[in-house]
PDB file of C-alpha atoms in Angstrom:
ATOM      1  CA  UNK A   1      16.540 -81.258 -58.385  1.00  0.00           C
ATOM      2  CA  UNK A   2      16.621 -79.059 -61.486  1.00  0.00           C
ATOM      3  CA  UNK A   3      19.729 -76.685 -61.890  1.00  0.00           C
ATOM      4  CA  UNK A   4      17.031 -73.846 -61.967  1.00  0.00           C
ATOM      5  CA  UNK A   5      15.428 -74.800 -58.656  1.00  0.00           C
ATOM      6  CA  UNK A   6      19.126 -75.314 -56.846  1.00  0.00           C
ATOM      7  CA  UNK A   7      20.193 -71.989 -57.821  1.00  0.00           C
ATOM      8  CA  UNK A   8      16.895 -70.315 -57.002  1.00  0.00           C
ATOM      9  CA  UNK A   9      17.119 -71.818 -53.198  1.00  0.00           C
ATOM     10  CA  UNK A  10      20.802 -70.567 -53.272  1.00  0.00           C
ATOM     11  CA  UNK A  11      19.831 -67.079 -54.228  1.00  0.00           C
ATOM     12  CA  UNK A  12      16.918 -66.833 -51.472  1.00  0.00           C
ATOM     13  CA  UNK A  13      19.337 -67.708 -48.877  1.00  0.00           C
ATOM     14  CA  UNK A  14      21.980 -65.168 -50.131  1.00  0.00           C
ATOM     15  CA  UNK A  15      23.658 -62.563 -48.143  1.00  0.00           C
ATOM     16  CA  UNK A  16      25.824 -61.138 -50.049  1.00  0.00           C
ATOM     17  CA  UNK A  17      27.066 -61.249 -54.147  1.00  0.00           C
ATOM     18  CA  UNK A  18      26.994 -64.957 -54.514  1.00  0.00           C
ATOM     19  CA  UNK A  19      27.789 -65.706 -51.205  1.00  0.00           C
ATOM     20  CA  UNK A  20      25.410 -67.631 -48.861  1.00  0.00           C
ATOM     21  CA  UNK A  21      25.636 -69.346 -45.496  1.00  0.00           C
ATOM     22  CA  UNK A  22      25.588 -72.898 -44.986  1.00  0.00           C
ATOM     23  CA  UNK A  23      22.554 -73.958 -43.456  1.00  0.00           C
ATOM     24  CA  UNK A  24      24.331 -76.661 -41.273  1.00  0.00           C
ATOM     25  CA  UNK A  25      27.680 -74.887 -40.024  1.00  0.00           C
ATOM     26  CA  UNK A  26      27.133 -71.373 -40.632  1.00  0.00           C
ATOM     27  CA  UNK A  27      30.147 -70.608 -42.361  1.00  0.00           C
ATOM     28  CA  UNK A  28      29.792 -68.701 -45.895  1.00  0.00           C
ATOM     29  CA  UNK A  29      29.492 -70.583 -49.374  1.00  0.00           C
ATOM     30  CA  UNK A  30      30.589 -68.773 -52.276  1.00  0.00           C
ATOM     31  CA  UNK A  31      28.544 -70.282 -55.087  1.00  0.00           C
ATOM     32  CA  UNK A  32      31.400 -70.464 -57.751  1.00  0.00           C
ATOM     33  CA  UNK A  33      34.403 -71.326 -55.788  1.00  0.00           C
ATOM     34  CA  UNK A  34      33.212 -73.866 -52.973  1.00  0.00           C
ATOM     35  CA  UNK A  35      31.259 -77.414 -53.259  1.00  0.00           C
ATOM     36  CA  UNK A  36      27.746 -77.068 -52.214  1.00  0.00           C
ATOM     37  CA  UNK A  37      24.725 -78.900 -52.783  1.00  0.00           C
ATOM     38  CA  UNK A  38      21.338 -78.391 -51.467  1.00  0.00           C
ATOM     39  CA  UNK A  39      20.581 -79.990 -48.258  1.00  0.00           C
ATOM     40  CA  UNK A  40      17.120 -81.025 -47.196  1.00  0.00           C
ATOM     41  CA  UNK A  41      17.024 -79.551 -43.592  1.00  0.00           C
ATOM     42  CA  UNK A  42      14.455 -82.477 -42.364  1.00  0.00           C
ATOM     43  CA  UNK A  43      14.999 -85.534 -44.590  1.00  0.00           C
ATOM     44  CA  UNK A  44      12.345 -86.778 -47.102  1.00  0.00           C
ATOM     45  CA  UNK A  45      12.550 -89.860 -45.504  1.00  0.00           C
ATOM     46  CA  UNK A  46      11.382 -88.804 -42.456  1.00  0.00           C
ATOM     47  CA  UNK A  47       8.449 -87.130 -44.202  1.00  0.00           C
ATOM     48  CA  UNK A  48      10.035 -83.879 -44.533  1.00  0.00           C
ATOM     49  CA  UNK A  49       8.320 -81.619 -47.306  1.00  0.00           C
ATOM     50  CA  UNK A  50      10.386 -81.176 -50.546  1.00  0.00           C
ATOM     51  CA  UNK A  51       9.522 -77.427 -50.296  1.00  0.00           C
ATOM     52  CA  UNK A  52      12.099 -74.401 -50.845  1.00  0.00           C
ATOM     53  CA  UNK A  53      11.554 -73.983 -47.207  1.00  0.00           C
ATOM     54  CA  UNK A  54      12.652 -77.019 -46.053  1.00  0.00           C
ATOM     55  CA  UNK A  55      16.099 -76.529 -48.318  1.00  0.00           C
ATOM     56  CA  UNK A  56      19.161 -74.963 -48.556  1.00  0.00           C
ATOM     57  CA  UNK A  57      22.532 -74.616 -49.310  1.00  0.00           C
ATOM     58  CA  UNK A  58      25.310 -76.846 -47.311  1.00  0.00           C
ATOM     59  CA  UNK A  59      28.910 -77.678 -48.230  1.00  0.00           C
ATOM     60  CA  UNK A  60      29.115 -80.945 -49.572  1.00  0.00           C
ATOM     61  CA  UNK A  61      30.994 -82.121 -46.350  1.00  0.00           C
ATOM     62  CA  UNK A  62      28.733 -80.895 -43.859  1.00  0.00           C
ATOM     63  CA  UNK A  63      25.775 -82.457 -45.989  1.00  0.00           C
ATOM     64  CA  UNK A  64      27.860 -85.659 -45.972  1.00  0.00           C
ATOM     65  CA  UNK A  65      28.177 -85.857 -41.853  1.00  0.00           C
ATOM     66  CA  UNK A  66      24.300 -84.739 -41.371  1.00  0.00           C
ATOM     67  CA  UNK A  67      23.620 -87.511 -43.802  1.00  0.00           C
ATOM     68  CA  UNK A  68      25.520 -89.970 -42.368  1.00  0.00           C
ATOM     69  CA  UNK A  69      25.412 -89.276 -38.464  1.00  0.00           C
ATOM     70  CA  UNK A  70      21.699 -87.816 -38.279  1.00  0.00           C
ATOM     71  CA  UNK A  71      19.745 -88.948 -40.970  1.00  0.00           C
ATOM     72  CA  UNK A  72      20.375 -92.161 -41.902  1.00  0.00           C
ATOM     73  CA  UNK A  73      20.324 -93.715 -38.283  1.00  0.00           C
ATOM     74  CA  UNK A  74      16.995 -91.957 -37.652  1.00  0.00           C
ATOM     75  CA  UNK A  75      15.606 -93.514 -41.131  1.00  0.00           C
ATOM     76  CA  UNK A  76      16.516 -97.097 -40.524  1.00  0.00           C
ATOM     77  CA  UNK A  77      15.261 -96.518 -36.623  1.00  0.00           C
ATOM     78  CA  UNK A  78      11.881 -95.548 -38.433  1.00  0.00           C
ATOM     79  CA  UNK A  79      11.997 -98.362 -40.682  1.00  0.00           C
ATOM     80  CA  UNK A  80      12.175-100.478 -38.006  1.00  0.00           C
ATOM     81  CA  UNK A  81       9.525 -99.149 -35.989  1.00  0.00           C
ATOM     82  CA  UNK A  82       7.330 -99.315 -39.060  1.00  0.00           C
ATOM     83  CA  UNK A  83       8.166-103.127 -39.534  1.00  0.00           C
ATOM     84  CA  UNK A  84       7.173-103.979 -35.813  1.00  0.00           C
ATOM     85  CA  UNK A  85       4.164-101.943 -35.755  1.00  0.00           C
ATOM     86  CA  UNK A  86       2.899-103.596 -39.260  1.00  0.00           C
ATOM     87  CA  UNK A  87       4.185-106.982 -37.863  1.00  0.00           C
ATOM     88  CA  UNK A  88       6.380-107.698 -40.633  1.00  0.00           C
ATOM     89  CA  UNK A  89       9.639-108.453 -38.647  1.00  0.00           C
ATOM     90  CA  UNK A  90       9.497-111.029 -35.588  1.00  0.00           C
ATOM     91  CA  UNK A  91      10.871-109.834 -32.502  1.00  0.00           C
ATOM     92  CA  UNK A  92      14.234-110.840 -32.246  1.00  0.00           C
ATOM     93  CA  UNK A  93      15.197-112.166 -28.932  1.00  0.00           C
ATOM     94  CA  UNK A  94      18.943-112.042 -27.235  1.00  0.00           C
ATOM     95  CA  UNK A  95      19.688-115.511 -25.985  1.00  0.00           C
ATOM     96  CA  UNK A  96      17.647-118.004 -28.451  1.00  0.00           C
ATOM     97  CA  UNK A  97      16.100-121.419 -26.848  1.00  0.00           C
ATOM     98  CA  UNK A  98      18.191-124.459 -27.446  1.00  0.00           C
ATOM     99  CA  UNK A  99      15.981-127.267 -28.808  1.00  0.00           C
ATOM    100  CA  UNK A 100      15.197-129.606 -25.927  1.00  0.00           C
ATOM    101  CA  UNK A 101      16.113-126.921 -22.896  1.00  0.00           C
ATOM    102  CA  UNK A 102      13.668-125.446 -20.829  1.00  0.00           C
ATOM    103  CA  UNK A 103      14.296-122.592 -18.122  1.00  0.00           C
ATOM    104  CA  UNK A 104      14.188-123.591 -15.049  1.00  0.00           C
ATOM    105  CA  UNK A 105      12.958-120.398 -12.996  1.00  0.00           C
ATOM    106  CA  UNK A 106      14.084-121.670  -9.445  1.00  0.00           C
ATOM    107  CA  UNK A 107      17.482-122.475 -10.422  1.00  0.00           C
ATOM    108  CA  UNK A 108      17.465-119.331 -13.268  1.00  0.00           C
ATOM    109  CA  UNK A 109      19.347-121.298 -16.012  1.00  0.00           C
ATOM    110  CA  UNK A 110      18.450-123.298 -18.791  1.00  0.00           C
ATOM    111  CA  UNK A 111      18.446-127.371 -18.238  1.00  0.00           C
ATOM    112  CA  UNK A 112      17.416-130.395 -20.266  1.00  0.00           C
ATOM    113  CA  UNK A 113      13.830-131.141 -20.952  1.00  0.00           C
ATOM    114  CA  UNK A 114      13.355-134.730 -19.901  1.00  0.00           C
ATOM    115  CA  UNK A 115       9.908-137.190 -20.063  1.00  0.00           C
ATOM    116  CA  UNK A 116       9.831-137.214 -16.229  1.00  0.00           C
ATOM    117  CA  UNK A 117       9.844-133.252 -15.752  1.00  0.00           C
ATOM    118  CA  UNK A 118       6.742-133.023 -17.849  1.00  0.00           C
ATOM    119  CA  UNK A 119       5.076-135.774 -16.027  1.00  0.00           C
ATOM    120  CA  UNK A 120       6.155-134.905 -12.505  1.00  0.00           C
ATOM    121  CA  UNK A 121       5.124-131.116 -13.314  1.00  0.00           C
ATOM    122  CA  UNK A 122       1.293-132.282 -11.616  1.00  0.00           C
ATOM    123  CA  UNK A 123       3.128-133.660  -8.725  1.00  0.00           C
ATOM    124  CA  UNK A 124       4.588-130.464  -7.954  1.00  0.00           C
ATOM    125  CA  UNK A 125       8.206-131.384  -9.221  1.00  0.00           C
ATOM    126  CA  UNK A 126       9.875-128.639 -10.903  1.00  0.00           C
ATOM    127  CA  UNK A 127      13.389-129.853 -11.612  1.00  0.00           C
ATOM    128  CA  UNK A 128      14.407-132.175 -14.812  1.00  0.00           C
ATOM    129  CA  UNK A 129      17.163-133.841 -13.055  1.00  0.00           C
ATOM    130  CA  UNK A 130      18.066-133.717  -8.773  1.00  0.00           C
ATOM    131  CA  UNK A 131      20.299-131.015  -8.179  1.00  0.00           C
TER     132      UNK A 131
END
């Protein structure tokens, strides 16, 4: 953002001589005394427009808090949702099935898979070993 645009946005929001309210906390910002930045009210990464109406002066500390507590978590979530939608990310599971293990629904636990359990499945046997 150019310095000219930055100063113009501050001037648009001025309520007094070189004083404008913070767009986040509402406290006054003095142009030449306080440390301030132009904050996008809706983050660009969340499809916010890069227009002067979407921007406002904010204390540097207020902007850092908003960025790290609101914007970044939302951006991360949006990227995860997009990756799942596009199919570029596999679904992660809490418990990975170990090799050679099958879930025994009757006992509600994982048991070792044995060749007898697969053959016995045709005869109605569900367990891979006697209980």
